[in-house]
Tab-separated table of C-alpha atoms in Angstrom:
chain	number	residue	atom	x	y	z
T	190	MET	CA	-41.297	49.909	61.432
T	191	THR	CA	-42.106	53.321	60.010
T	192	ALA	CA	-38.856	54.843	61.389
T	193	GLN	CA	-36.925	53.052	58.643
T	194	LEU	CA	-39.614	53.581	56.016
T	195	GLU	CA	-38.314	53.131	52.464
T	196	PHE	CA	-39.936	54.272	49.234
T	197	GLY	CA	-39.740	52.309	46.016
T	198	LEU	CA	-40.945	52.325	42.443
T	199	ASP	CA	-41.952	49.286	40.381
T	200	THR	CA	-42.510	48.730	36.679
T	201	PHE	CA	-43.090	45.760	34.412
T	202	GLY	CA	-41.682	47.677	31.455
T	203	ASP	CA	-45.188	48.260	30.127
T	204	VAL	CA	-45.012	48.920	26.379
T	205	THR	CA	-45.677	52.637	26.014
T	206	ARG	CA	-46.642	54.759	23.016
T	207	ASP	CA	-45.076	57.716	21.253
T	208	ALA	CA	-46.666	61.121	20.587
T	209	ALA	CA	-48.475	59.717	17.548
T	210	GLY	CA	-50.009	56.917	19.618
T	211	THR	CA	-47.812	54.178	18.130
T	212	ALA	CA	-46.491	51.457	20.427
T	213	LEU	CA	-42.764	51.817	21.001
T	214	PRO	CA	-40.350	48.943	20.281
T	215	HIS	CA	-39.484	46.828	23.294
T	216	ALA	CA	-35.852	47.960	23.022
T	217	GLN	CA	-36.817	51.620	23.404
T	218	VAL	CA	-39.084	50.834	26.354
T	219	ILE	CA	-36.174	49.100	28.103
T	220	ARG	CA	-33.908	52.103	27.502
T	221	ASP	CA	-36.646	54.356	28.878
T	222	VAL	CA	-36.911	52.209	32.008
T	223	VAL	CA	-33.182	52.743	32.595
T	224	ASP	CA	-33.720	56.520	32.330
T	225	GLU	CA	-36.649	56.292	34.756
T	226	ALA	CA	-34.506	54.447	37.289
T	227	VAL	CA	-31.676	56.968	36.915
T	228	LEU	CA	-34.130	59.773	37.688
T	229	ALA	CA	-35.404	57.857	40.717
T	230	ASP	CA	-31.831	57.524	41.993
T	231	GLN	CA	-31.203	61.249	41.534
T	232	LEU	CA	-34.359	61.982	43.546
T	233	GLY	CA	-33.224	59.807	46.443
T	234	ILE	CA	-35.853	57.083	46.002
T	235	ASP	CA	-34.725	53.953	47.831
T	236	PHE	CA	-35.626	51.086	45.494
T	237	ILE	CA	-36.491	50.248	41.887
T	238	GLY	CA	-38.214	46.942	41.119
T	239	LEU	CA	-38.544	45.432	37.646
T	240	GLY	CA	-41.151	42.752	36.990
T	241	GLU	CA	-40.460	39.632	34.925
T	242	HIS	CA	-42.895	38.852	32.095
T	243	HIS	CA	-42.775	36.964	28.807
T	244	ARG	CA	-45.537	38.560	26.744
T	245	ALA	CA	-46.018	41.264	24.142
T	246	ASP	CA	-47.376	44.025	26.407
T	247	PHE	CA	-44.399	44.038	28.808
T	248	ALA	CA	-40.826	44.578	27.604
T	249	ILE	CA	-38.809	43.146	30.490
T	250	SER	CA	-38.143	39.411	30.476
T	251	SER	CA	-34.625	39.561	32.001
T	252	PRO	CA	-34.817	42.042	34.890
T	253	GLU	CA	-31.289	41.362	36.135
T	254	ILE	CA	-29.716	42.533	32.870
T	255	VAL	CA	-31.685	45.777	32.910
T	256	LEU	CA	-30.856	46.212	36.597
T	257	ALA	CA	-27.154	45.807	35.810
T	258	ALA	CA	-27.443	48.589	33.228
T	259	ILE	CA	-29.152	50.730	35.860
T	260	ALA	CA	-26.417	49.897	38.374
T	261	ALA	CA	-23.802	51.329	36.015
T	262	GLN	CA	-25.595	54.694	35.934
T	263	THR	CA	-26.708	55.051	39.567
T	264	LYS	CA	-25.097	55.447	42.976
T	265	ARG	CA	-27.434	54.504	45.818
T	266	ILE	CA	-30.826	53.157	44.709
T	267	ARG	CA	-31.401	49.504	45.603
T	268	LEU	CA	-32.055	47.195	42.660
T	269	GLY	CA	-34.557	44.354	42.636
T	270	THR	CA	-37.470	42.616	41.019
T	271	ALA	CA	-41.242	42.776	41.180
T	272	VAL	CA	-41.274	39.735	41.069
T	273	THR	CA	-38.882	36.967	39.985
T	274	VAL	CA	-40.994	33.959	38.969
T	275	LEU	CA	-38.998	31.354	40.854
T	276	SER	CA	-41.352	28.498	39.913
T	277	SER	CA	-40.211	28.514	36.273
T	278	ASP	CA	-36.542	29.301	36.908
T	279	ASP	CA	-33.573	27.524	38.435
T	280	PRO	CA	-32.884	28.666	42.018
T	281	ILE	CA	-29.124	28.312	41.615
T	282	ARG	CA	-29.088	30.465	38.475
T	283	VAL	CA	-31.342	33.031	40.145
T	284	PHE	CA	-28.958	33.238	43.090
T	285	GLN	CA	-25.951	33.539	40.772
T	286	ARG	CA	-27.536	36.310	38.720
T	287	PHE	CA	-28.392	38.324	41.812
T	288	SER	CA	-25.067	37.745	43.558
T	289	THR	CA	-23.459	39.000	40.335
T	290	LEU	CA	-25.772	42.019	40.294
T	291	ASP	CA	-24.856	42.624	43.921
T	292	ALA	CA	-21.177	42.671	42.940
T	293	VAL	CA	-21.519	45.109	40.040
T	294	SER	CA	-23.798	47.397	42.088
T	295	ASN	CA	-21.564	47.317	45.176
T	296	GLY	CA	-24.103	45.613	47.416
T	297	ARG	CA	-27.412	47.065	46.195
T	298	ALA	CA	-29.144	43.935	44.875
T	299	GLU	CA	-32.213	42.266	46.307
T	300	VAL	CA	-34.839	39.888	44.959
T	301	ILE	CA	-38.583	39.521	45.478
T	302	LEU	CA	-39.565	35.911	44.846
T	303	GLY	CA	-43.050	34.860	43.807
T	304	ARG	CA	-45.126	32.323	41.952
T	305	GLY	CA	-46.300	35.016	39.534
T	306	SER	CA	-49.858	35.986	38.671
T	307	PHE	CA	-49.048	35.442	34.979
T	308	THR	CA	-48.273	31.903	33.850
T	309	GLU	CA	-46.778	32.304	30.368
T	310	SER	CA	-43.316	31.372	31.655
T	311	PHE	CA	-44.422	27.818	32.510
T	312	PRO	CA	-45.047	26.510	28.967
T	313	LEU	CA	-42.256	28.726	27.605
T	314	PHE	CA	-39.663	26.987	29.785
T	315	GLY	CA	-41.283	23.566	29.754
T	316	PHE	CA	-42.902	23.436	33.197
T	317	ASP	CA	-46.218	21.797	33.998
T	318	LEU	CA	-48.813	24.172	35.428
T	319	ARG	CA	-50.288	21.245	37.334
T	320	GLN	CA	-47.168	21.488	39.511
T	321	TYR	CA	-47.693	25.223	40.131
T	322	ASN	CA	-47.522	24.958	43.934
T	323	GLU	CA	-45.062	22.070	44.147
T	324	LEU	CA	-42.547	23.836	41.905
T	325	PHE	CA	-42.544	27.003	43.994
T	326	GLU	CA	-42.373	25.238	47.338
T	327	GLU	CA	-39.403	23.066	46.381
T	328	LYS	CA	-37.498	25.803	44.576
T	329	LEU	CA	-38.032	28.256	47.404
T	330	ASP	CA	-36.679	25.684	49.855
T	331	LEU	CA	-33.530	25.327	47.750
T	332	PHE	CA	-33.142	29.104	47.341
T	333	ALA	CA	-33.549	29.712	51.081
T	334	ASN	CA	-30.755	27.222	51.715
T	335	LEU	CA	-28.545	28.951	49.144
T	336	LEU	CA	-28.861	32.229	51.062
T	337	ARG	CA	-26.698	30.745	53.839
T	338	GLN	CA	-23.739	30.522	51.437
T	339	GLU	CA	-22.457	27.339	53.030
T	340	PRO	CA	-21.597	23.981	51.420
T	341	LEU	CA	-25.063	22.712	50.561
T	342	THR	CA	-26.402	19.186	50.767
T	343	TRP	CA	-30.003	19.211	49.624
T	344	GLU	CA	-32.523	16.850	48.064
T	345	GLY	CA	-35.945	17.394	46.510
T	346	LYS	CA	-38.284	15.601	44.132
T	347	LEU	CA	-37.995	17.709	40.979
T	348	ARG	CA	-34.225	17.913	40.404
T	349	PRO	CA	-31.066	15.901	41.182
T	350	PRO	CA	-29.711	16.227	44.738
T	351	LEU	CA	-26.771	18.408	45.736
T	352	ARG	CA	-23.839	17.213	47.824
T	353	ASP	CA	-21.539	19.716	49.603
T	354	GLN	CA	-22.144	22.170	46.776
T	355	LEU	CA	-20.888	25.752	46.869
T	356	VAL	CA	-22.393	28.321	44.497
T	357	TYR	CA	-20.411	31.183	42.968
T	358	PRO	CA	-20.007	34.101	43.080
T	359	PRO	CA	-20.735	34.542	46.773
T	360	VAL	CA	-22.324	37.734	48.027
T	361	GLU	CA	-19.470	39.999	49.079
T	362	HIS	CA	-20.917	41.342	52.346
T	363	GLY	CA	-23.593	39.709	54.453
T	364	ARG	CA	-26.323	37.822	52.633
T	365	LEU	CA	-28.521	38.606	49.672
T	366	LYS	CA	-31.752	40.337	50.697
T	367	ALA	CA	-34.701	38.273	49.521
T	368	TRP	CA	-38.430	38.909	49.998
T	369	ILE	CA	-41.487	36.726	49.421
T	370	GLY	CA	-44.120	38.379	47.231
T	371	VAL	CA	-47.671	37.533	48.336
T	372	GLY	CA	-50.916	38.287	46.521
T	373	GLY	CA	-53.357	37.189	49.195
T	374	SER	CA	-52.695	33.573	50.198
T	375	PRO	CA	-52.421	32.792	53.941
T	376	GLU	CA	-50.185	29.833	53.069
T	377	SER	CA	-47.742	32.174	51.334
T	378	VAL	CA	-47.668	34.451	54.378
T	379	VAL	CA	-46.812	31.527	56.671
T	380	ARG	CA	-44.228	30.301	54.150
T	381	ALA	CA	-42.438	33.677	54.300
T	382	ALA	CA	-42.290	33.416	58.095
T	383	HIS	CA	-41.105	29.806	57.930
T	384	TYR	CA	-38.134	30.777	55.757
T	385	ASP	CA	-37.459	33.890	57.847
T	386	LEU	CA	-37.911	36.227	54.868
T	387	PRO	CA	-39.484	39.698	54.616
T	388	LEU	CA	-43.030	39.943	53.262
T	389	MET	CA	-44.047	41.995	50.206
T	390	LEU	CA	-47.825	42.320	49.782
T	391	ALA	CA	-49.081	42.944	46.247
T	392	ILE	CA	-52.275	44.959	46.764
T	393	ILE	CA	-53.778	45.573	43.338
T	394	GLY	CA	-57.470	45.650	44.214
T	395	GLY	CA	-59.471	46.798	47.222
T	396	GLY	CA	-58.402	48.719	50.284
T	397	ALA	CA	-55.128	48.072	52.060
T	398	LYS	CA	-56.779	47.530	55.451
T	399	ARG	CA	-58.222	44.223	54.287
T	400	PHE	CA	-54.643	42.878	54.364
T	401	ALA	CA	-54.283	43.593	58.095
T	402	PRO	CA	-55.171	39.960	58.980
T	403	TYR	CA	-52.284	38.774	56.788
T	404	VAL	CA	-49.900	41.089	58.630
T	405	GLU	CA	-51.164	39.754	61.963
T	406	LEU	CA	-50.779	36.187	60.688
T	407	TYR	CA	-47.205	36.934	59.593
T	408	HIS	CA	-46.300	38.321	63.021
T	409	ARG	CA	-47.872	35.325	64.773
T	410	ALA	CA	-46.112	32.863	62.492
T	411	LEU	CA	-42.736	34.545	63.002
T	412	ALA	CA	-43.223	34.338	66.764
T	413	GLN	CA	-44.220	30.672	66.633
T	414	PHE	CA	-41.167	29.853	64.506
T	415	GLY	CA	-38.957	31.758	66.951
T	416	ARG	CA	-38.043	34.406	64.379
T	417	GLU	CA	-37.370	38.092	64.888
T	418	ALA	CA	-39.626	40.711	63.281
T	419	LYS	CA	-39.030	41.222	59.564
T	420	PRO	CA	-39.799	44.089	57.166
T	421	ILE	CA	-43.208	44.258	55.502
T	422	GLY	CA	-43.762	46.086	52.223
T	423	VAL	CA	-46.629	46.891	49.895
T	424	HIS	CA	-46.651	47.061	46.087
T	425	SER	CA	-49.613	48.967	44.620
T	426	PRO	CA	-50.341	50.871	41.394
T	427	GLY	CA	-50.505	54.637	41.203
T	428	TYR	CA	-49.820	57.863	39.350
T	429	VAL	CA	-48.980	61.397	40.503
T	430	ALA	CA	-49.800	64.660	38.714
T	431	GLU	CA	-50.180	68.292	39.745
T	432	THR	CA	-53.880	67.936	40.630
T	433	ASP	CA	-56.275	65.117	41.447
T	434	GLU	CA	-58.312	65.795	38.333
T	435	GLN	CA	-55.269	65.817	36.053
T	436	ALA	CA	-53.921	62.582	37.533
T	437	ARG	CA	-57.218	60.748	37.075
T	438	GLU	CA	-57.849	62.042	33.558
T	439	GLU	CA	-54.329	61.183	32.394
T	440	LEU	CA	-54.233	57.739	33.989
T	441	TRP	CA	-57.767	56.498	33.290
T	442	PRO	CA	-57.656	55.690	29.553
T	443	ASP	CA	-54.312	53.883	29.684
T	444	TYR	CA	-55.055	52.100	32.939
T	445	LYS	CA	-58.315	50.848	31.435
T	446	ILE	CA	-56.480	49.540	28.342
T	447	MET	CA	-54.104	47.542	30.534
T	448	ARG	CA	-56.792	46.345	32.945
T	449	ASP	CA	-59.192	45.284	30.170
T	450	ARG	CA	-56.476	43.458	28.235
T	451	ILE	CA	-55.538	41.395	31.274
T	452	GLY	CA	-59.144	41.072	32.361
T	453	LYS	CA	-60.184	39.613	29.026
T	454	GLU	CA	-57.676	36.793	29.524
T	455	ARG	CA	-59.022	36.101	33.016
T	456	GLY	CA	-62.727	36.448	32.399
T	457	TRP	CA	-63.190	39.828	34.078
T	458	PRO	CA	-65.713	42.365	32.729
T	459	PRO	CA	-64.340	45.608	31.244
T	460	MET	CA	-63.379	48.190	33.833
T	461	SER	CA	-65.935	50.948	34.287
T	462	ARG	CA	-65.129	54.524	35.239
T	463	ASP	CA	-67.033	54.006	38.495
T	464	GLU	CA	-64.772	51.067	39.382
T	465	PHE	CA	-61.704	53.167	38.598
T	466	VAL	CA	-62.959	56.014	40.790
T	467	SER	CA	-63.768	53.586	43.592
T	468	GLU	CA	-60.232	52.151	43.496
T	469	ALA	CA	-58.801	55.677	43.524
T	470	ASP	CA	-61.046	56.807	46.396
T	471	ARG	CA	-61.028	53.724	48.631
T	472	GLY	CA	-58.993	50.983	46.962
T	473	SER	CA	-55.537	50.124	45.716
T	474	LEU	CA	-54.948	53.019	43.274
T	475	TYR	CA	-52.689	55.746	44.636
T	476	VAL	CA	-53.611	58.383	42.073
T	477	GLY	CA	-53.843	62.135	42.478
T	478	ALA	CA	-51.955	65.239	43.465
T	479	PRO	CA	-48.907	64.766	45.709
T	480	GLU	CA	-50.866	65.596	48.875
T	481	THR	CA	-53.617	63.095	48.001
T	482	VAL	CA	-51.197	60.279	47.228
T	483	ALA	CA	-49.100	61.053	50.315
T	484	ARG	CA	-52.123	60.898	52.627
T	485	LYS	CA	-53.155	57.541	51.216
T	486	ILE	CA	-49.637	56.085	51.484
T	487	ALA	CA	-49.304	57.344	55.071
T	488	ALA	CA	-52.630	55.720	55.987
T	489	THR	CA	-51.498	52.412	54.476
T	490	VAL	CA	-48.158	52.548	56.290
T	491	LYS	CA	-49.924	53.144	59.597
T	492	ALA	CA	-52.575	50.466	59.017
T	493	LEU	CA	-50.097	47.727	58.116
T	494	GLY	CA	-46.925	48.777	59.933
T	495	LEU	CA	-44.861	48.957	56.758
T	496	SER	CA	-41.130	49.264	56.266
T	497	ARG	CA	-41.449	49.962	52.541
T	498	PHE	CA	-44.019	51.236	50.051
T	499	GLN	CA	-43.489	50.512	46.343
T	500	LEU	CA	-45.554	52.406	43.757
T	501	LYS	CA	-46.139	50.558	40.472
T	502	TYR	CA	-45.824	53.716	38.400
T	503	SER	CA	-46.298	52.389	34.854
T	504	ALA	CA	-49.717	51.627	33.419
T	505	GLY	CA	-50.162	50.153	29.969
T	506	PRO	CA	-49.291	52.577	27.159
T	507	LEU	CA	-49.027	55.648	29.442
T	508	PRO	CA	-46.158	57.580	27.775
T	509	HIS	CA	-42.605	57.786	29.089
T	510	GLY	CA	-42.759	61.571	29.500
T	511	LYS	CA	-45.742	61.327	31.845
T	512	LEU	CA	-44.062	58.537	33.787
T	513	MET	CA	-40.985	60.711	34.280
T	514	ARG	CA	-43.108	63.581	35.604
T	515	SER	CA	-44.949	61.220	37.952
T	516	ILE	CA	-41.624	59.876	39.273
T	517	GLU	CA	-40.369	63.426	39.818
T	518	LEU	CA	-43.457	64.401	41.818
T	519	TYR	CA	-43.264	61.180	43.807
T	520	GLY	CA	-39.643	61.792	44.755
T	521	ARG	CA	-39.723	65.553	45.258
T	522	LYS	CA	-43.127	65.946	46.909
T	523	VAL	CA	-44.873	62.709	47.878
T	524	VAL	CA	-41.986	61.128	49.784
T	525	PRO	CA	-41.222	64.221	51.935
T	526	LEU	CA	-44.936	64.711	52.623
T	527	VAL	CA	-45.363	61.121	53.815
T	528	ARG	CA	-42.328	61.445	56.067
T	529	ASP	CA	-43.768	64.643	57.579
T	530	MET	CA	-47.160	63.004	58.085
T	531	LEU	CA	-45.602	60.072	59.920
T	532	ALA	CA	-43.115	62.105	61.972
């Protein structure tokens, strides 16, 4: 599907630092994210995705509100999430928020639904982590039914049933675009095919080619369910600078801070420079000069047959000014280079 290849940018609203090295207030980080998205729109980038988190190191807990602010200042960029943690939310409210975003943005809203690799939203909103899988499966079933925008009669185990229920506001044209975000579970791949939804692969460690079996599984499952082919996307971290050396030297210290903070919570050892270099050379980090990043993206697109590539451009406290320069290089140089390489 490379003929319709789209390019996106993702951020979790990582809390950045000022010139003195002091962490910025969450409010300023959110305003900076709006500026980053406006720049992406001006550069012709196709999509901006905002992740949902509920913790001190990420500023965005309500992506739809930030996306609405972005909608007011942009013209064409599509607006979505990376991801919406459906398990700890209400599917009807999620649909309503995104159908409202679709209205204010004149049809540019989409949502990437996932279980979330972070679990702080479960106790925050009163959900039992022991129901981690059950919550997502039932809520996704309800959300998939809502996408039809027909009077809905539905019954599950975790909430009261619905009888001939319509949900407002409806999407003005067509239906809301919704993806399933997958981190590496075959069951999640089959689930995306079952609900006839596009697949977004979160590749945050190791080479992209190791996900080829998941792409093959998705195609087989779609065929067995009698579905037509659907878009496949990849979300991976990266950073663009004028040279390979500059990109690695600027990204490394802040990427390590983020990686070690999360790793400490999950029992991972601290990240070594060798591991960082390995991920940049052969793994999931798209870091370097525009030509280097473009070659790696083009190889991933070819290997997996992608319709979209989304670069997670923020990394821990990496400052806003550097993020803006990385976005500019991505839009002005990387995207045209990838298109030329795949022509």
